[in-house]
Coordinates of C-alpha atoms in Angstrom, one line a residue:
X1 CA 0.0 0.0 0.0
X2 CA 1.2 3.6 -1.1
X3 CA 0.3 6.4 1.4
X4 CA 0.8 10.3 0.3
X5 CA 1.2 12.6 2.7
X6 CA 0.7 16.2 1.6
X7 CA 2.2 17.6 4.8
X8 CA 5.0 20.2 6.3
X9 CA 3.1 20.4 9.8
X10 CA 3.3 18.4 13.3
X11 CA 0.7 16.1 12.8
X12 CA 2.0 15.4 9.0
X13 CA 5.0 14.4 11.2
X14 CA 3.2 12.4 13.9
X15 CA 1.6 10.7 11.2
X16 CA 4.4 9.4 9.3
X17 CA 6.2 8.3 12.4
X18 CA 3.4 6.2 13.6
X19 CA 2.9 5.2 10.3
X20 CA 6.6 3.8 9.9
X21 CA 6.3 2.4 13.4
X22 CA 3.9 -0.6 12.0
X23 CA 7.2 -2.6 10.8
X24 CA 6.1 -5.2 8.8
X25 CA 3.0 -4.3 7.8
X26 CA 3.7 -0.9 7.5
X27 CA 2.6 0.8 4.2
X28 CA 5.4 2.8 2.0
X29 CA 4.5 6.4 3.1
X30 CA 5.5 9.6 0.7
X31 CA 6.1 12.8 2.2
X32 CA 5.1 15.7 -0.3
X33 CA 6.7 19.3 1.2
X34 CA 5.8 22.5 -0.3
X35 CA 9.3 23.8 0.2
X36 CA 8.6 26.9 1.1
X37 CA 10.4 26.4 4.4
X38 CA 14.5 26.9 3.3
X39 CA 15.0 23.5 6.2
X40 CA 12.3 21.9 7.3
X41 CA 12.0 19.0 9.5
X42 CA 11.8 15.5 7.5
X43 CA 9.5 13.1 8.5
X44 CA 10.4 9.5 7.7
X45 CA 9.9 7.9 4.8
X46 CA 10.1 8.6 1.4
X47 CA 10.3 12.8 0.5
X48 CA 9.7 14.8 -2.0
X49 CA 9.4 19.1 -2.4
X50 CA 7.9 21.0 -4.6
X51 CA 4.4 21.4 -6.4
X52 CA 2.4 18.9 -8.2
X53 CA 1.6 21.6 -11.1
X54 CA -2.2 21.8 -10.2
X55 CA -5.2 19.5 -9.8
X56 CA -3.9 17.4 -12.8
X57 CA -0.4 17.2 -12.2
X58 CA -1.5 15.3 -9.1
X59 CA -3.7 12.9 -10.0
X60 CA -1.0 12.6 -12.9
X61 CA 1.7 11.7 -10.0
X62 CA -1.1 9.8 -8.3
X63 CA -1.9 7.7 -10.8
X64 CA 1.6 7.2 -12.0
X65 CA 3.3 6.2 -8.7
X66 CA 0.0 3.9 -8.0
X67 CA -1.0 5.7 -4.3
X68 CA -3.4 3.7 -2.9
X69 CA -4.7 6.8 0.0
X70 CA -3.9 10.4 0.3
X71 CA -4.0 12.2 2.9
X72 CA -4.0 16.2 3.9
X73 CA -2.2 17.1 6.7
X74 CA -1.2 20.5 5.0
X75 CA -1.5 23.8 7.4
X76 CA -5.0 25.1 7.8
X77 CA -4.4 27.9 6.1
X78 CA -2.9 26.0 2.7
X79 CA -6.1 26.6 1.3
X80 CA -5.4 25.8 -2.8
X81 CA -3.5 22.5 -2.5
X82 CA -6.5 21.1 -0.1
X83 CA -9.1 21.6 -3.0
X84 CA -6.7 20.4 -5.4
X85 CA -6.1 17.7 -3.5
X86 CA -9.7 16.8 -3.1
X87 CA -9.9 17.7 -6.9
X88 CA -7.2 15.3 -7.6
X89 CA -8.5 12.4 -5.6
X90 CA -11.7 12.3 -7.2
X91 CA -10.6 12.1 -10.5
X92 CA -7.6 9.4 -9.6
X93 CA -10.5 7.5 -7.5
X94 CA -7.7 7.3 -4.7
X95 CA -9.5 7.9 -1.0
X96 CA -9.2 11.0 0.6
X97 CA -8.8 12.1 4.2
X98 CA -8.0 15.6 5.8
X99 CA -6.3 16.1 8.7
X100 CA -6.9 19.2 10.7
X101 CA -6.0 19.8 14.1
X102 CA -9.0 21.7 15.8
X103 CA -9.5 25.7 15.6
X104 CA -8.6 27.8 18.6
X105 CA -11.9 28.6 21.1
X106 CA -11.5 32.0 23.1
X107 CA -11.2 31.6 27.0
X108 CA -13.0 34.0 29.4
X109 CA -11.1 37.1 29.4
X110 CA -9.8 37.0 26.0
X111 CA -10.5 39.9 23.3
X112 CA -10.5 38.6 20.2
X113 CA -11.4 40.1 16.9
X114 CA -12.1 38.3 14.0
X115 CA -11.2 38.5 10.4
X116 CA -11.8 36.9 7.1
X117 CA -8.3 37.5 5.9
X118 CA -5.3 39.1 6.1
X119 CA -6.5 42.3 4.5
X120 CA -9.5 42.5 6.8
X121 CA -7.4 42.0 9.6
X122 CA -4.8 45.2 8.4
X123 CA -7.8 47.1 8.5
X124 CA -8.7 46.3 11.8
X125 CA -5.1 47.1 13.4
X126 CA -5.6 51.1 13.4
X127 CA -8.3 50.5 15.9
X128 CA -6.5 48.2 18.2
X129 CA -3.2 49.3 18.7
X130 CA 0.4 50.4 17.1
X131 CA 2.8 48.2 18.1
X132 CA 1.8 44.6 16.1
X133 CA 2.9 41.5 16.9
X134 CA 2.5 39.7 13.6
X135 CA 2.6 35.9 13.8
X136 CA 0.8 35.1 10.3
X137 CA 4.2 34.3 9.1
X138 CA 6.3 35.5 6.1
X139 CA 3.5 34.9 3.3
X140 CA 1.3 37.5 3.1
X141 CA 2.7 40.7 4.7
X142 CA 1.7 42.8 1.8
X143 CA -1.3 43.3 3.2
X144 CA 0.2 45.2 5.8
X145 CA 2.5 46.9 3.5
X146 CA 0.5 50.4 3.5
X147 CA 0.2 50.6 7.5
X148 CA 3.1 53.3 7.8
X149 CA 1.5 54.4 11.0
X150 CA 2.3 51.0 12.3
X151 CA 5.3 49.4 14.1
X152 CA 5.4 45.6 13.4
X153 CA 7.1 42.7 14.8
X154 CA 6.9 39.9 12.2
X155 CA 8.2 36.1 13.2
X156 CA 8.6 33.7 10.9
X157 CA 11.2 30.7 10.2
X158 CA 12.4 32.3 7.4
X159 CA 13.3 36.2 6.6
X160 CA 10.2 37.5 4.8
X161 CA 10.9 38.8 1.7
X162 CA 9.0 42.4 0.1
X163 CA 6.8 43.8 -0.2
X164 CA 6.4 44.4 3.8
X165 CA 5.3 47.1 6.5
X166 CA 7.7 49.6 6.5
X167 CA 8.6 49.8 10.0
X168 CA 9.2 46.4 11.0
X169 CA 11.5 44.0 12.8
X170 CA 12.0 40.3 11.7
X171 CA 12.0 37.5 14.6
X172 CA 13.2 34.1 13.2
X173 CA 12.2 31.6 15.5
X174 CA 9.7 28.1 15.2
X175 CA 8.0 26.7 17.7
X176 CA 6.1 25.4 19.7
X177 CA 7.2 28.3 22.0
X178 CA 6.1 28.6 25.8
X179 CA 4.2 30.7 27.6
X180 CA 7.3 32.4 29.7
X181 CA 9.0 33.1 25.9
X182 CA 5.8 35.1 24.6
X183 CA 5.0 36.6 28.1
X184 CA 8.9 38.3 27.5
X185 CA 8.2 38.9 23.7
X186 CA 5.1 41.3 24.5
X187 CA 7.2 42.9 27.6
X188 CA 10.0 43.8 25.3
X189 CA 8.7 44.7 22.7
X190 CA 6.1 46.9 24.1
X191 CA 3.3 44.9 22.6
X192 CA 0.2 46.5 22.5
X193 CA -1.8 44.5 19.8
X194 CA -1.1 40.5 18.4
X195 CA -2.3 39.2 14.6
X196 CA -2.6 35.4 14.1
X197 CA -4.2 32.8 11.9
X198 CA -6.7 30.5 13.0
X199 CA -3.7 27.9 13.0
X200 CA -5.2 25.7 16.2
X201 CA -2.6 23.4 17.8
X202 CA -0.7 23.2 21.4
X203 CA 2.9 24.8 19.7
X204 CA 2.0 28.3 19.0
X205 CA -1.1 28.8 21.4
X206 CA 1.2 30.1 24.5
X207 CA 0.9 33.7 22.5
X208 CA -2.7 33.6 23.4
X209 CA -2.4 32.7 27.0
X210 CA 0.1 35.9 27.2
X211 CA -2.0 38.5 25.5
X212 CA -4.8 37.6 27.4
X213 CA -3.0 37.9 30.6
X214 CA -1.3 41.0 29.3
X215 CA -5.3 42.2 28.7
X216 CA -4.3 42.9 24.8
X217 CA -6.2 42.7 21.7
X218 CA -5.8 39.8 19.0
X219 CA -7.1 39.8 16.2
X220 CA -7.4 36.1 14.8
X221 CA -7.7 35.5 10.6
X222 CA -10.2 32.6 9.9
X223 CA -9.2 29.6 8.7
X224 CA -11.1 28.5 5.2
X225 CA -13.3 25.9 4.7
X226 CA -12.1 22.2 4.3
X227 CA -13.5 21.6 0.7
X228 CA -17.3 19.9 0.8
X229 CA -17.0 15.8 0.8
X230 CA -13.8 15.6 2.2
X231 CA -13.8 13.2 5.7
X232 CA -11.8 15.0 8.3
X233 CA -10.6 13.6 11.5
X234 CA -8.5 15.7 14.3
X235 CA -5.5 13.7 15.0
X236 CA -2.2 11.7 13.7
X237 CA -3.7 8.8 15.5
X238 CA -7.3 8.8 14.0
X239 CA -5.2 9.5 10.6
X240 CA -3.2 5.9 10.9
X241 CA -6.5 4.2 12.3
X242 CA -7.6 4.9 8.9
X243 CA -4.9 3.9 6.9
X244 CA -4.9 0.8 8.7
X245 CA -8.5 0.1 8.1
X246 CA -7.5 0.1 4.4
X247 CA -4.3 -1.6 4.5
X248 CA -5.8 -4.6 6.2
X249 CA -9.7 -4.4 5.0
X250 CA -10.8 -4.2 8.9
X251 CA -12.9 -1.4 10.6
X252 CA -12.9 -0.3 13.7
X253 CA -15.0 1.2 15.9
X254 CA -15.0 5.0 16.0
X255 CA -12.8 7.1 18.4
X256 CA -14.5 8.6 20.9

């Protein structure tokens, strides 16, 4: 059995290490990376970077290298590949399963402000505060590239390139960070405002814990929409459950 694995997060990760931890009757597993990290961390098995070249260039390299289940553990926010994936799977007839680690909920105390999208969320900032703590990443900072009025401190694993907000300072770090880390991030850099996506996940919530503590403003992008048909499950584990349902022809009965 031939598994894909469009991944490049944790639980893309997670998965392929409980995947390769079935020894014998372990499946052969291929790790697709986007690449646009410059040294990401490899997962076992088989890898390959780069883009499939669309919808059809995947099931192409679906159908060619005879993948038997895909599954997409791509970040929440990787919005195209997901519905070219699902695109993809239907016309290779290969199964399809997302993986999505669950959104964020807001606590008591929290003050959160939501956005459709990056652009949404530049228009928001004004309002909030003037010293941003930008955690979306180094794609999309053009949307903030008019805020001149703005001070922005952008982290990211790699430097972002231009366009960018004008007055800004780059943080390369990658997480999961903790809660004492961000709590000193805000402190020093005078924090009065945070920008995030939707991401979920235990590795880069701490920076919510702090602002809401610190009694600061975030204002949190919205993830999109897994496309309509797809299965999704929540975790690496209910991910290799399954795989295995399909690798030996069992079912199991449904995590709680």
């Amino acid at each position: 059995m031939h598994v894909l694995i469009l991944g490049g997060t944790t639980e893309a990760r997670r998965l392929a290490e409980l995947l390769a931890a079935g020894a014998g009757s372990a499946p052969r597993v291929t790790n697709s990376l986007a690449g646009r990290v410059a040294a990401p961390r490899l997962p076992p098995g088989e890898v390959r970077v780069g883009g499939f070249g669309g919808a059809e260039g995947l099931a192409a390299w679906l159908r060619e290298h005879e993948v038997d289940a895909l599954i997409d553990a791509t970040h929440p926010f990787a919005g195209t590949i997901s519905f070219n994936a699902a695109k993809a799977a239907a016309t290779a007839h290969v199964p399809l399963l997302a993986l999505r680690r669950p959104s964020w909920v807001p606590a008591q105390g929290d003050d959160w402000h939501e956005a459709d999208s990056l652009e949404t969320a530049a228009r928001l900032l004004p309002t909030l505060g003037r010293r941003v703590f930008l955690t979306t990443g180094r794609m999309g900072l053009a949307a903030f590239a008019d805020l001149d009025g703005l001070w922005f401190l952008v982290r990211s694993v790699d430097a972002p390139e231009p366009p960018h907000p004008p007055r800004m300072e780059v943080l390369l770090d990658r997480g999961p960070f903790t809660l004492a880390g961000e709590r000193e991030v805000l402190r020093r850099h005078r924090i009065d405002v945070v920008v995030t996506k939707d991401s979920g996940g235990a590795a880069t919530a701490p920076k919510l814990t702090a602002a809401r503590e610190a009694g600061l403003p975030v204002v949190v992008v919205r993830r999109p929409p897994v496309p309509d048909g797809v299965q999704v499950v929540a975790g690496p584990e209910q991910a290799a459950r399954w795989i295995e349902e399909r690798l030996h022809g069992r079912t199991f009965p449904a995590a709680g």
